[in-house]
Each structure stands twice: as structure tokens, then as C-alpha cells.
mmCIF file of C-alpha atoms in Angstrom:
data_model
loop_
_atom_site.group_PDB
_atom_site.id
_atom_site.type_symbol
_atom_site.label_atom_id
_atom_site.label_comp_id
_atom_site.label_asym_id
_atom_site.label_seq_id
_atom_site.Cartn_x
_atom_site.Cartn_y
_atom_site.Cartn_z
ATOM 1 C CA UNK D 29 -30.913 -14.343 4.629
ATOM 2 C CA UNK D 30 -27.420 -13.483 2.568
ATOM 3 C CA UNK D 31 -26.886 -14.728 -0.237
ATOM 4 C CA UNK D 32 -23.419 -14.701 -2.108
ATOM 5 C CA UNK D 33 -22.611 -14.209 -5.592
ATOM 6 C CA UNK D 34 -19.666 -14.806 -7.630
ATOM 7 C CA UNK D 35 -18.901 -11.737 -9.982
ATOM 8 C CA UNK D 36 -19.043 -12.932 -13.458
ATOM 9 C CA UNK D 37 -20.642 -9.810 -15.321
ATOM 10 C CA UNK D 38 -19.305 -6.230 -16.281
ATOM 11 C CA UNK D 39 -22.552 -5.610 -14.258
ATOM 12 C CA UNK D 40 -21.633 -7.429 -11.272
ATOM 13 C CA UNK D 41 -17.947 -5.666 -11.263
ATOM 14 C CA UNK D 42 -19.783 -2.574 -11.203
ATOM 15 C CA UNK D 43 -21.719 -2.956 -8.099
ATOM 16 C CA UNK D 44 -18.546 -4.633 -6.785
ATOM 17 C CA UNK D 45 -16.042 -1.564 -6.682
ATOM 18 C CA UNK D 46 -18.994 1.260 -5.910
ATOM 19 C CA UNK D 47 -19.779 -0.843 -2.546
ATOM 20 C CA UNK D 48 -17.309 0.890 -0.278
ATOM 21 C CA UNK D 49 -19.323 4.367 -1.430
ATOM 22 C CA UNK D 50 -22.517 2.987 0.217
ATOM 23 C CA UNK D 51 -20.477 1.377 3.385
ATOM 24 C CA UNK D 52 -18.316 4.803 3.967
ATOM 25 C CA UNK D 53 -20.984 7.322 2.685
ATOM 26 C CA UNK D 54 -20.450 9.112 6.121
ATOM 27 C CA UNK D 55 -16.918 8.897 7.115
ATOM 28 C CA UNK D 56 -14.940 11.569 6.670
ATOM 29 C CA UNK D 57 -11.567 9.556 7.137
ATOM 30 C CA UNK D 58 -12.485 7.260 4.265
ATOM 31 C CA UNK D 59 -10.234 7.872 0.600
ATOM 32 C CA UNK D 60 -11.776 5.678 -1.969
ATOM 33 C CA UNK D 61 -9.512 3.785 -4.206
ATOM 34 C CA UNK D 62 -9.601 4.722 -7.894
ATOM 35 C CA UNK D 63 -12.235 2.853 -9.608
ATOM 36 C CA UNK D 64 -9.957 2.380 -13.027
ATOM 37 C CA UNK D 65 -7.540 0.559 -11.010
ATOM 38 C CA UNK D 66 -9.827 -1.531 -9.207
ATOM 39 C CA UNK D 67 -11.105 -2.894 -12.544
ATOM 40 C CA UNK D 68 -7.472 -2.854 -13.544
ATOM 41 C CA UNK D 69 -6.802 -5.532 -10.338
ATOM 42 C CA UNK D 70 -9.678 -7.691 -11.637
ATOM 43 C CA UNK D 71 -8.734 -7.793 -15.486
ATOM 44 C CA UNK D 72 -7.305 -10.989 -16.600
ATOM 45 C CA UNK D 73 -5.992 -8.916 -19.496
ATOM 46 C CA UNK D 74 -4.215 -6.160 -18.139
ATOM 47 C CA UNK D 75 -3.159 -7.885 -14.707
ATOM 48 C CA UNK D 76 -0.254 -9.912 -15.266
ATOM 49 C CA UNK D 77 -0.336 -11.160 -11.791
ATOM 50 C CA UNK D 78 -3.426 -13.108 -12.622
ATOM 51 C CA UNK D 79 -1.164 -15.222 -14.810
ATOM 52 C CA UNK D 80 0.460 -16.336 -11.676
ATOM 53 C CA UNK D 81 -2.588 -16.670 -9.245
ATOM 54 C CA UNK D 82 -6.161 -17.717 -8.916
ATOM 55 C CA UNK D 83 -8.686 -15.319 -7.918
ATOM 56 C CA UNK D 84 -12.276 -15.603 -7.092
ATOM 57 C CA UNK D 85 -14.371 -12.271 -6.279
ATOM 58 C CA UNK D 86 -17.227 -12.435 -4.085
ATOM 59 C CA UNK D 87 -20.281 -9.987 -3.485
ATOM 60 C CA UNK D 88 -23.074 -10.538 -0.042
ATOM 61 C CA UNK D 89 -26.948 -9.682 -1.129
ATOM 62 C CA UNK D 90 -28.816 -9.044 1.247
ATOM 63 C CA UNK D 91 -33.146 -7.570 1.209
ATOM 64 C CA UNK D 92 -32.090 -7.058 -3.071
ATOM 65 C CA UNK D 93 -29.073 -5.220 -2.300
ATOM 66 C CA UNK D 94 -25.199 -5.412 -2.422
ATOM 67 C CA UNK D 95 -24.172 -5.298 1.443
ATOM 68 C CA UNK D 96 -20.609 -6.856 1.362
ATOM 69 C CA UNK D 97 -17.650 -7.830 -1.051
ATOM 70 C CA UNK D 98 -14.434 -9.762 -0.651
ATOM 71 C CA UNK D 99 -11.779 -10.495 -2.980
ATOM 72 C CA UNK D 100 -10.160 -14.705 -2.909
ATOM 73 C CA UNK D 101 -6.836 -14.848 -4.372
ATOM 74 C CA UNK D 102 -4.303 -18.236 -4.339
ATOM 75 C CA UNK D 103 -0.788 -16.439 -4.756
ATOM 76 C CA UNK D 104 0.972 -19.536 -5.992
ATOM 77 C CA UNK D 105 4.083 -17.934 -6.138
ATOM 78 C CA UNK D 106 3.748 -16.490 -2.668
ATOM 79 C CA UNK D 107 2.544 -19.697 -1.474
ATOM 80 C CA UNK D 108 5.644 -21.338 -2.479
ATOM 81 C CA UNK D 109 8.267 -18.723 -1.031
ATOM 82 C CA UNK D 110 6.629 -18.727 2.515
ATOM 83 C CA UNK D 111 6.146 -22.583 2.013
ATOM 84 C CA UNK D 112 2.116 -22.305 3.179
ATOM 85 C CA UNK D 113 -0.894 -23.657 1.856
ATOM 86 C CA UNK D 114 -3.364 -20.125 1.814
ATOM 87 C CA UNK D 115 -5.492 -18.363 0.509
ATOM 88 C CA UNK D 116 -5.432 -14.601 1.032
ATOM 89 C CA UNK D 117 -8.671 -12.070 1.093
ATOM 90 C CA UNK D 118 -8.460 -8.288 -0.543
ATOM 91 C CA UNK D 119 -10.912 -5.663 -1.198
ATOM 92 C CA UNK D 120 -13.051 -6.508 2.159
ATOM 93 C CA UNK D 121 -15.864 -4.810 2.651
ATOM 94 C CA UNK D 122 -19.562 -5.150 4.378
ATOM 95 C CA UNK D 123 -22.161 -3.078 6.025
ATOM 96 C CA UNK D 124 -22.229 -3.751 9.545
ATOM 97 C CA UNK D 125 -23.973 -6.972 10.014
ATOM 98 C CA UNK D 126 -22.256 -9.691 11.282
ATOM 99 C CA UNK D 127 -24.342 -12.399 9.239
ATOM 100 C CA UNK D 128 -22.868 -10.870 6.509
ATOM 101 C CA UNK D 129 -19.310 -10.721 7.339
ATOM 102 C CA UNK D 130 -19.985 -14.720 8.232
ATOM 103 C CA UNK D 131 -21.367 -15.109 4.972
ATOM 104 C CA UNK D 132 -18.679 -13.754 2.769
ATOM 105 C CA UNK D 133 -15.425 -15.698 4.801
ATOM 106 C CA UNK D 134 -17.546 -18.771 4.503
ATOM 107 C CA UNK D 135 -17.312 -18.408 0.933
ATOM 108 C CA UNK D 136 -13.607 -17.294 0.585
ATOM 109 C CA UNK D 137 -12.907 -20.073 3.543
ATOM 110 C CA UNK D 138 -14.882 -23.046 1.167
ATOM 111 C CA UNK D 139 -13.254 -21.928 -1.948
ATOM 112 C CA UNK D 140 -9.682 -22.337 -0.017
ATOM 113 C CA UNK D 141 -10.712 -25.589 0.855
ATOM 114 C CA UNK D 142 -11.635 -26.615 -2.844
ATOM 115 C CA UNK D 143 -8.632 -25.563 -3.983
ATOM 116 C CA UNK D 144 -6.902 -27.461 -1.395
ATOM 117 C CA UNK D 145 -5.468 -24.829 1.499
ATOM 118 C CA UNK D 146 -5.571 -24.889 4.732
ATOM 119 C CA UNK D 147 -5.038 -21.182 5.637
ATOM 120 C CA UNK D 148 -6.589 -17.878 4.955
ATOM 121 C CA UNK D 149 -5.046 -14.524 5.975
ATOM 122 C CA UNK D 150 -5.093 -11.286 4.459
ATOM 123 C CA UNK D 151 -6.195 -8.603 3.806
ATOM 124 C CA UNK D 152 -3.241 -9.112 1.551
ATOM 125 C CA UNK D 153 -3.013 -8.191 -2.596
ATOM 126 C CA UNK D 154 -0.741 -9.653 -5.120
ATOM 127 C CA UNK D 155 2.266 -8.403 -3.644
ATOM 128 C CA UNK D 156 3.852 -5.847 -1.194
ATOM 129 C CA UNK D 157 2.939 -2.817 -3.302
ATOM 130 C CA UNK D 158 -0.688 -3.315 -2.964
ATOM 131 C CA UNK D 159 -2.812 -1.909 -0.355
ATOM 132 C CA UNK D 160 -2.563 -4.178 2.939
ATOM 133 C CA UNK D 161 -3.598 -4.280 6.563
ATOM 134 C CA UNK D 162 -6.634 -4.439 8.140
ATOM 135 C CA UNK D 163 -7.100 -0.912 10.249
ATOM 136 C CA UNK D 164 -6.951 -1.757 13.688
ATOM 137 C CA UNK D 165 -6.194 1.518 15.765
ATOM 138 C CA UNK D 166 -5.870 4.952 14.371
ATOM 139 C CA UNK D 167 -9.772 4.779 13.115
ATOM 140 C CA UNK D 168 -10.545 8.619 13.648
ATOM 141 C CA UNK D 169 -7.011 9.617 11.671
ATOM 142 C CA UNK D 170 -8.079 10.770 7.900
ATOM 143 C CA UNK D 171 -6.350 7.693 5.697
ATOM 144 C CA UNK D 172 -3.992 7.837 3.024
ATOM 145 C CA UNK D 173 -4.179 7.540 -0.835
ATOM 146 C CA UNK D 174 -2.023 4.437 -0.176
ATOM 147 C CA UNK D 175 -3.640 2.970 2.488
ATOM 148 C CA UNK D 176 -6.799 0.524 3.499
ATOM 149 C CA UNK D 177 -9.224 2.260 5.904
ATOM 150 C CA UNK D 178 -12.111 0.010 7.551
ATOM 151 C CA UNK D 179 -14.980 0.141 10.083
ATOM 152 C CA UNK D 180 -13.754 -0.549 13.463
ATOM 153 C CA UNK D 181 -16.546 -3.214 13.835
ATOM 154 C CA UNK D 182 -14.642 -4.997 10.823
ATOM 155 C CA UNK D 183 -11.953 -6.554 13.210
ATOM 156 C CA UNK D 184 -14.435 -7.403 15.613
ATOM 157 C CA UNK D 185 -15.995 -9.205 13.279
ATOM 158 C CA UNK D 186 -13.259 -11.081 12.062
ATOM 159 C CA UNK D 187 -11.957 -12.032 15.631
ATOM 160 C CA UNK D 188 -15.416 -13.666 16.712
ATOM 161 C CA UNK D 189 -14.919 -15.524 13.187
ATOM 162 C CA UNK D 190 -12.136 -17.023 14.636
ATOM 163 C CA UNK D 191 -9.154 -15.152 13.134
ATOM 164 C CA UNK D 192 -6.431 -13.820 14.985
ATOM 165 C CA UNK D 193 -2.914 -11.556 14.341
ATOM 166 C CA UNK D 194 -0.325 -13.043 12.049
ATOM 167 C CA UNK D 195 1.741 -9.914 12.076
ATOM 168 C CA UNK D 196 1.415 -5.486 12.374
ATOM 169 C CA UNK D 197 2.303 -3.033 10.470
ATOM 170 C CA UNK D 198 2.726 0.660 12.165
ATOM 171 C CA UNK D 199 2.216 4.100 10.763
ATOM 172 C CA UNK D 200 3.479 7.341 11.904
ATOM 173 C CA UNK D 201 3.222 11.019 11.318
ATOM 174 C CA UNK D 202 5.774 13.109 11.092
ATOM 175 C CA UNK D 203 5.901 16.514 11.468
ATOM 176 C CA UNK D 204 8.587 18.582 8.941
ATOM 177 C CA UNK D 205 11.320 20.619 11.327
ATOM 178 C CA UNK D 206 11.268 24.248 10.405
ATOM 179 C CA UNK D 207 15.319 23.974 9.425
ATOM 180 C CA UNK D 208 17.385 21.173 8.302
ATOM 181 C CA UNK D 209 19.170 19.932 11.057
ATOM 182 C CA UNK D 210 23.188 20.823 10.742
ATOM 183 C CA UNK D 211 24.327 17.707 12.534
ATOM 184 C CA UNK D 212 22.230 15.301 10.630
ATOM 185 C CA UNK D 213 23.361 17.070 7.277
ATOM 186 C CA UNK D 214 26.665 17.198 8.250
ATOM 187 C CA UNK D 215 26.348 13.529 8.867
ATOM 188 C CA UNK D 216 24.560 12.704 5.234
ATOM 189 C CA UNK D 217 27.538 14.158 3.725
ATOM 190 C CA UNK D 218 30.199 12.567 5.748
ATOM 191 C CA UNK D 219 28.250 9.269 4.489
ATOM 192 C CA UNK D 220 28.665 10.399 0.698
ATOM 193 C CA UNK D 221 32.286 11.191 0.988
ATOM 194 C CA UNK D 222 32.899 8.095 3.069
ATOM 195 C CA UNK D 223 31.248 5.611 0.624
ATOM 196 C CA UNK D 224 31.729 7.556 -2.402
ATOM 197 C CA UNK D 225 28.508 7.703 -3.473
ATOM 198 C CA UNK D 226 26.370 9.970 -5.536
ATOM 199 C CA UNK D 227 23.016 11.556 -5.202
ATOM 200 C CA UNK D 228 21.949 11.111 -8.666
ATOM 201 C CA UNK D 229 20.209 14.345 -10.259
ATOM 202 C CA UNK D 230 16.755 13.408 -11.788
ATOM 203 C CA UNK D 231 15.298 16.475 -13.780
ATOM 204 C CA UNK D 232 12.337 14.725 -15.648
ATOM 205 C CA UNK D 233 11.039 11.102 -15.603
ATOM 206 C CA UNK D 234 12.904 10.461 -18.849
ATOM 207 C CA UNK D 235 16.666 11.041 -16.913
ATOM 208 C CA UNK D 236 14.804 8.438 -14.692
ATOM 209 C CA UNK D 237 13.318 5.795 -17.187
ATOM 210 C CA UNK D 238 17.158 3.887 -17.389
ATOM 211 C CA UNK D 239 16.809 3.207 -14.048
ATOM 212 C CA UNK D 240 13.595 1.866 -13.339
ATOM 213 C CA UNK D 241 14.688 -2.105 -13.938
ATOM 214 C CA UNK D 242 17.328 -1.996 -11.389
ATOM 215 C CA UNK D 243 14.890 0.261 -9.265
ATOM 216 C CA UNK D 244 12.616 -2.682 -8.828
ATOM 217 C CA UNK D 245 15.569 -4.873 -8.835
ATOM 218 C CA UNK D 246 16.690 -3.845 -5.516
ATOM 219 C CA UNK D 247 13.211 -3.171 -4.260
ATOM 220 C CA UNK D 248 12.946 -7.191 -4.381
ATOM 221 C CA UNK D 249 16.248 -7.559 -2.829
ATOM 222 C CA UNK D 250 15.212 -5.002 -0.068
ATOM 223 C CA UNK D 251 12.051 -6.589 1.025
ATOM 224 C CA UNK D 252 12.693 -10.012 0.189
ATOM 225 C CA UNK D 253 13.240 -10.852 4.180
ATOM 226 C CA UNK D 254 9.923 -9.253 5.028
ATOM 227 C CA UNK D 255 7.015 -11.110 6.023
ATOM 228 C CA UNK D 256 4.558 -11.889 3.235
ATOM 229 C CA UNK D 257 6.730 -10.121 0.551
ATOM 230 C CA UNK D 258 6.351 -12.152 -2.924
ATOM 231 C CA UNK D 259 9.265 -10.830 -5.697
ATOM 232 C CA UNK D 260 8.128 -8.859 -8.727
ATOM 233 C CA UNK D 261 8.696 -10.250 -11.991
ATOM 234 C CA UNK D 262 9.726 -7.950 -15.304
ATOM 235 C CA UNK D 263 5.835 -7.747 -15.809
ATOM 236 C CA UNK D 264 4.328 -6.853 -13.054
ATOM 237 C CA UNK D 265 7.272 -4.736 -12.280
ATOM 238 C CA UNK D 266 6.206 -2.799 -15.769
ATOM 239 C CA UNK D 267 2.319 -2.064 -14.888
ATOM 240 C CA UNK D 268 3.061 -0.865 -11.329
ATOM 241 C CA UNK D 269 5.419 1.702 -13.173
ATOM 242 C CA UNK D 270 3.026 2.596 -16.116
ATOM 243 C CA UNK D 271 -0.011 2.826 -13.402
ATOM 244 C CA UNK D 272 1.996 5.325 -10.671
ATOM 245 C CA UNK D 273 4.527 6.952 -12.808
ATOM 246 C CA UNK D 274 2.376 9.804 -13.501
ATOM 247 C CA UNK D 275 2.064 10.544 -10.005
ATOM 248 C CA UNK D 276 5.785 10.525 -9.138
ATOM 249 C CA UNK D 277 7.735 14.023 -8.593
ATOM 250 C CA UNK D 278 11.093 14.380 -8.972
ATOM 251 C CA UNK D 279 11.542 16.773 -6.580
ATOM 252 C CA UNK D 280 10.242 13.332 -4.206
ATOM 253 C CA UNK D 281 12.442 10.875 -5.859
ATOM 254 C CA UNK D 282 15.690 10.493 -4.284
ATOM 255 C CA UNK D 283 18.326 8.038 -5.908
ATOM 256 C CA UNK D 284 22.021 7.214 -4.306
ATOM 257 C CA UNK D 285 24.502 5.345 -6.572
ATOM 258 C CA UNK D 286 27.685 3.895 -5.056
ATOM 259 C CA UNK D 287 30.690 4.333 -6.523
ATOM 260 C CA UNK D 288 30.336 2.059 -9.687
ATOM 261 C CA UNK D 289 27.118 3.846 -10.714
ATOM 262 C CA UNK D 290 24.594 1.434 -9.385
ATOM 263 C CA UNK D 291 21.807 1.872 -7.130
ATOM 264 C CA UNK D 292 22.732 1.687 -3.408
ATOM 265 C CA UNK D 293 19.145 2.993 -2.462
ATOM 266 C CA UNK D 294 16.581 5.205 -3.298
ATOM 267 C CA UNK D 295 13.337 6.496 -1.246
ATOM 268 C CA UNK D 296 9.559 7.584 -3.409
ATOM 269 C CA UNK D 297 7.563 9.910 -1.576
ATOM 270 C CA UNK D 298 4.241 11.352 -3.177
ATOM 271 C CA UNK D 299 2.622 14.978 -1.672
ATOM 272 C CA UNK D 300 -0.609 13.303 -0.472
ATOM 273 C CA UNK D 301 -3.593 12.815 -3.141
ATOM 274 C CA UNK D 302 -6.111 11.209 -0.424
ATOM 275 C CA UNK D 303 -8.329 14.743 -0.769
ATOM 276 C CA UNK D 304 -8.246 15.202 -4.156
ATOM 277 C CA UNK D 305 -9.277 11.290 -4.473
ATOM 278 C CA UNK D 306 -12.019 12.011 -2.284
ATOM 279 C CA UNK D 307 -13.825 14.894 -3.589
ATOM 280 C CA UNK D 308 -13.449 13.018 -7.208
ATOM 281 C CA UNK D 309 -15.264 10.238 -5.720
ATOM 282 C CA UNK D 310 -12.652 7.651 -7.241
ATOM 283 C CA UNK D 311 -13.198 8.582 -10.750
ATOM 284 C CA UNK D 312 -10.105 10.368 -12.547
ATOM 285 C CA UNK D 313 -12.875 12.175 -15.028
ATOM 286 C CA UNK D 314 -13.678 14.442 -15.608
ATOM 287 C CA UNK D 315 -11.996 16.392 -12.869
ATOM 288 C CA UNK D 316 -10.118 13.816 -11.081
ATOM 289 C CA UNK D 317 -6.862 13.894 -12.552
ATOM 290 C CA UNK D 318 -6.619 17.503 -12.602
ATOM 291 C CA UNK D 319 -7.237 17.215 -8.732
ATOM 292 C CA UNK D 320 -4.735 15.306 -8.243
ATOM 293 C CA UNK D 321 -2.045 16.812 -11.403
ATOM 294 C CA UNK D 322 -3.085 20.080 -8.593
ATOM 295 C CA UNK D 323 -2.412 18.202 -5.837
ATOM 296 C CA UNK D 324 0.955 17.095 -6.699
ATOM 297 C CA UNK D 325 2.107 21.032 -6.881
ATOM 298 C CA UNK D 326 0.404 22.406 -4.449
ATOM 299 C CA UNK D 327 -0.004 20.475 -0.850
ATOM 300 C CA UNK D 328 1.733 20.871 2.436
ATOM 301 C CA UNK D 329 1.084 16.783 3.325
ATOM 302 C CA UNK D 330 3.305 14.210 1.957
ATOM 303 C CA UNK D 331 3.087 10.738 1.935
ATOM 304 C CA UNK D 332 6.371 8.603 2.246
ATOM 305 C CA UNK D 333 5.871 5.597 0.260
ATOM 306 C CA UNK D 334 9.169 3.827 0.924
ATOM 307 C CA UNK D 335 12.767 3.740 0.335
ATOM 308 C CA UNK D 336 14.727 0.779 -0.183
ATOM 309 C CA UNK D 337 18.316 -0.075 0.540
ATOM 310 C CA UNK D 338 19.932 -3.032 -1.143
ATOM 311 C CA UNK D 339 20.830 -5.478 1.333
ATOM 312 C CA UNK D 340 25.028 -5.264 1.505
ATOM 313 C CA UNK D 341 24.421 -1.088 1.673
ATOM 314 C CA UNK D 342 22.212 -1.146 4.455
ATOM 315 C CA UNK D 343 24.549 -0.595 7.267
ATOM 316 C CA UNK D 344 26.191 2.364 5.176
ATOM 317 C CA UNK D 345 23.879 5.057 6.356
ATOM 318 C CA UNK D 346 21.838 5.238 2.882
ATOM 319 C CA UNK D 347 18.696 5.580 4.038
ATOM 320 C CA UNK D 348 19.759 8.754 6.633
ATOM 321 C CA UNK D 349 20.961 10.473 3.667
ATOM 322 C CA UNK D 350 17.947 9.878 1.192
ATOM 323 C CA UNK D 351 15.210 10.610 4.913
ATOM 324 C CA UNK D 352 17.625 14.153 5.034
ATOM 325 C CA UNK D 353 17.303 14.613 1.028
ATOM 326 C CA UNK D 354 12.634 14.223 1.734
ATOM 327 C CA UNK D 355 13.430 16.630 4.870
ATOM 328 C CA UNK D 356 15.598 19.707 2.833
ATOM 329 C CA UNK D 357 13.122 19.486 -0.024
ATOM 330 C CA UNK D 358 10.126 19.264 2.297
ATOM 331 C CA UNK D 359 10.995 22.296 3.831
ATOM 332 C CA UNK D 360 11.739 24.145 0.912
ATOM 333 C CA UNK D 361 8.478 23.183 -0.826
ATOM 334 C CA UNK D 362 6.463 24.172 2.149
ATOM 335 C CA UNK D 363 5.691 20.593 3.414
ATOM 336 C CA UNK D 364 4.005 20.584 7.303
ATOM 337 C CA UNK D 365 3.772 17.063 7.756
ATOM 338 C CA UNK D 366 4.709 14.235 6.136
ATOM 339 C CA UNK D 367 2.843 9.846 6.877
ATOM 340 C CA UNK D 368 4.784 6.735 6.245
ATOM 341 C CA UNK D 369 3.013 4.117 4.749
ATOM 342 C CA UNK D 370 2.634 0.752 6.525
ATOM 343 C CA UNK D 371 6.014 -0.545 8.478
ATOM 344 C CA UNK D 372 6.148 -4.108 9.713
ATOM 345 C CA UNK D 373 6.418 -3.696 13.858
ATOM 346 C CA UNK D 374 9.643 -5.790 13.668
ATOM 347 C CA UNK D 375 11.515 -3.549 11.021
ATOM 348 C CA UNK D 376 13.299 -2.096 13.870
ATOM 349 C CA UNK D 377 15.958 -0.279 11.498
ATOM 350 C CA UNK D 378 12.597 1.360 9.486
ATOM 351 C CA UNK D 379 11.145 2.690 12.896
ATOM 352 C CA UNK D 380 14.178 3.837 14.544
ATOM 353 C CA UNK D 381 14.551 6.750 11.296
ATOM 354 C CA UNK D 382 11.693 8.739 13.218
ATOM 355 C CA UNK D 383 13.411 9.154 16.585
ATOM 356 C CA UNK D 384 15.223 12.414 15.159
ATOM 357 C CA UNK D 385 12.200 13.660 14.024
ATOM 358 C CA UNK D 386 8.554 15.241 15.885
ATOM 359 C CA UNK D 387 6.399 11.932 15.412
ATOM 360 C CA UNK D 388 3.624 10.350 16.909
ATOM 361 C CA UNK D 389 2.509 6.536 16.017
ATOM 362 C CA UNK D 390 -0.793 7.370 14.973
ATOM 363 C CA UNK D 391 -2.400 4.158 12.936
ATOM 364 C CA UNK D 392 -1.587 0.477 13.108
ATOM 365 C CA UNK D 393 -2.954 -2.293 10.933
ATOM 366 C CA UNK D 394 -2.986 -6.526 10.912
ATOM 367 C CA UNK D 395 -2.677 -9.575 8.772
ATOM 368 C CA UNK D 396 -5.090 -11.800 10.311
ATOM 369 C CA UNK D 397 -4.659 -15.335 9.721
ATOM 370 C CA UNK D 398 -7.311 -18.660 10.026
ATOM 371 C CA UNK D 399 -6.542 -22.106 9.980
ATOM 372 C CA UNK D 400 -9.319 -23.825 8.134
#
């Protein structure tokens, strides 16, 4: 028999974020999440999107022990942008027993239904800059730093549960060119001249800290049209810079202004940190962060995060020049590879970048949605 507990105790989070260690013990494609900033997601204090939404955590016991964990959360303000009635479900995971995937969605699925929904879907977090997706193809590809990796008996679960695709998101490697292709550069800088506009030199993140409002700024104009995307406000905006700041290069940073000094676009690309996470076990001490402080200087992998184009520059040709910027500094700083993070299958304009480039479409990941 399962039994399901809410997590009310210091105790109880504990057991909650060192599940995934028992459920991926074995697999080597696994990159655990960083246990400070799971707590950090779950603090009522330091969270300010749990000043906008409801959230209800969720833990399966099974024989005495913790054998699943899911995550409840009522966006409110996503709710009232996509004009639905849901519920979404994060940090999803369970041994592989299907009473206890039942178990844990009947939970998340009742406490919709008490709060008056009619819909679950997920896995989905606050807002577009969490992790998202469940894996559904790409299972024996190592994961990223950024990204969700799951059992493949997890969607199989879910579908005999009676939940089904809302939308994809693709991934894709791509594979650095040993030179920097004349044509395309010789585009990028017809595009400059053309448009007037600027790549702005970043030398530390203090040249970079005046731009960080209007950074986020556009990144909500960007994505706005995206399915499931939810606007930052000023605060949340401010904790996803204090938490990933640290990790951001400049040499991976690539601004454009137009001609009146304001951002046109800008791309954030991070050499990958998925094997320094790994061997650290999720804990940042005592050797963690150095790991990954190594990791950021010395790697040949690099992990494309996103860039974002405001909406009236996005037929300019921004994002060609920042994709050639990431290709002349990933060649000069030795990178072999680089992995996009998640890309919804209909951003056509996203997907079409990699067609000058050695790629393969190597992962692919779901929203699944349930009407309750």
C-alpha cells in the first residue's frame, strides 16, 4: 500500500530533494539538480514566486520508505494569461512502480480539484526559466545542467494515467565547425552596418549589471507568444539573476544594441556544468563550486541557454549575428560541441538557426496535460 505525505518538516524536505539519488543511483545520463536551489524553489521566504502561486509538495511511502515525489503548484498568474483553470506538477519523481505513480497524481489531481481546476499539465515550474519537459526520446543522451532527465517508464506511466501531449519541445546538438564560416560572417556584419547596431563589449559582470532590467525586459517581450510562458516580474526577475549570475561568462554573453543604445537582442550560453554537478552529487560544498568555477574555464561542451530578440527586431537578422558571435568564440576557446536547451517544435524561426550548422535532433521532451 502507498501512502502519501504532504511535506511539512525541514525533515520531510530533506528526504524530498535526495529522492532522485535513490531513483537514478545507476544512470549515468542523470545530472542532479543542486540541492540549495531545490530548497530555494520550496522557501516561502526566498521564492518570490510563491507570493504569486499556491504550492503543495507531495512525497509516496511505500514498505517505510520514500519511493516517489511530486511538486503541485496553482500559477495564478499563468492561469490567468492562458485563460485555464490548472494546476501544474514539477519535481516528478518515483521508483518504478506504477501504484506509485497512481498514487502521487491522485493526490496532485484531488488537490486541483479542491482548489477548484479542472486541468493538470506539467511538468512545468514557475515560469519559462525553470526546468520543463518530461523526457520523452533521447533517454540514452547524457542530460544537461539545465535540463529534466526521467525514466523512460515515467511517460508510460503517465499515458496509462490518462494524460496525453499538450505540446514538444526539441533539443539538438551541435557540433562547432573547425573555422568560422566567411559567408555567414560576412553576412553578420552586413546586418550590423545595415541596422546600425552595436555588439556591445562586456569585460566583467559589473559593465553588464546596467543592463540586466532591460535584459529581462525583452526576455518577456521575446517569449511572451510562447506556449505556457508566464512574464517575470522585477522580483523574480532579481533572484534568477542573483542565483545564475555566478555562472555566466562573458566571453558567452553576447549583447546587440540598435542604434539608440537599447537592447535589440542578446543570446546566454554557459560551457556545460552537468559533470561537475554530477560528481558533486548536487551539493556546491565542499568541492562543488570549485567543480563547476573549473568547469566554466576549462570544457570543450557548451550549453546554449537562449537568446532572445525583441519582437519588432526579429526579422533584422539579430539572432544570426549573436549564433556567429557563440560560433567565433567557441572555436577560439576550444569548444567541440555545443546543446540547445529545450525549443518549442513550432518555433520554426529557433530551429531553422541549426540548418548551417553539423546537428543532429538528439532529445525531445512533453507537457502532458489531463482534464480532471
Amino acid at each position: 500500500m502507498v501512502e502519501i505525505r504532504t511535506v511539512k518538516s525541514a525533515a520531510d524536505l530533506r528526504k524530498f530533494i535526495g529522492l532522485p539519488y535513490k531513483v537514478y543511483k545507476d544512470c549515468p545520463y542523470w545530472v542532479p539538480e543542486l540541492r540549495i536551489e531545490e530548497k530555494l524553489m520550496l522557501d516561502k521566504e526566498k521564492n518570490p514566486s510563491l507570493k504569486l502561486c499556491e504550492v503543495e509538495s507531495f512525497m509516496a511511502i511505500k514498505d517505510s520508505k520514500v519511493v516517489g515525489r511530486v511538486t503541485a503548484i496553482l500559477n495564478n498568474p499563468a492561469n490567468e494569461v492562458w485563460e485555464e483553470k490548472a494546476v501544474r506538477f514539477w519535481m516528478l519523481d518515483f521508483v518504478e512502480d506504477y501504484e506509485v505513480a497512481t498514487a502521487l497524481f491522485a493526490a496532485v489531481e484531488d488537490w486541483a480539484r479542491s482548489k477548484g481546476m479542472t486541468r493538470v499539465q506539467g511538468p512545468l515550474g514557475f515560469c519559462d526559466l525553470d526546468k520543463q519537459g518530461m523526457l520523452i526520446e533521447g533517454f540514452n543522451e547524457k542530460d544537461l545542467s539545465i535540463t529534466i532527465y526521467n525514466h523512460p517508464y515515467y511517460p508510460e506511466f503517465l499515458e496509462k494515467l490518462g494524460y496525453s501531449k499538450k505540446y514538444d519541445w526539441v533539443e539538438y546538438q551541435v557540433t562547432t565547425p573547425p573555422v568560422v564560416n566567411e559567408r555567414v560572417d560576412r553576412l553578420a556584419s552586413l546586418i550590423l552596418r545595415k541596422n546600425k547596431f552595436k555588439i556591445l563589449d562586456l569585460k566583467s559582470i559589473k559593465d553588464a549589471q546596467p543592463y540586466l532590467p532591460e535584459a529581462f525586459e525583452v526576455l518577456n517581450e521575446a517569449f511572451a507568444v510562447l506556449d505556457g510562458v508566464v512574464p517575470l516580474n522585477r522580483e523574480q526577475a532579481d533572484m534568477y539573476i542573483s542565483e545564475n549570475i555566478k555562472y555566466i561568462s562573458m566571453d558567452y554573453l553576447k549583447v546587440v544594441l540598435d542604434k539608440d543604445g537599447k537592447i535589440a537582442g542578446y543570446g546566454v550560453a554557459v560551457p556545460s556544468l552537468g559533470e561537475a554537478k554530477k560528481k558533486s552529487k548536487g551539493k556546491l560544498f565542499p568541492l562543488g563550486l570549485l567543480r563547476m568555477m573549473r568547469a566554466l574555464k576549462k570544457n570543450d561542451s557548451l550549453d546554449l541557454y537562449f537568446i532572445a530578440v525583441r519582437p519588432e527586431m526579429q526579422n533584422t537578422g539579430v539572432a544570426a549575428v549573436i549564433l556567429n558571435e557563440f560560433t567565433k568564440t567557441g572555436i577560439k576557446n576550444g569548444i567541440k560541441m555545443a546543446e540547445t536547451g529545450p525549443e518549442l517544435e513550432s518555433n520554426d524561426k529557433v530551429q531553422a538557426m541549426w540548418n548551417g550548422y553539423e546537428s543532429r535532433q538528439h532529445r525531445r521532451r512533453r507537457c502532458y496535460v489531463k482534464d480532471i
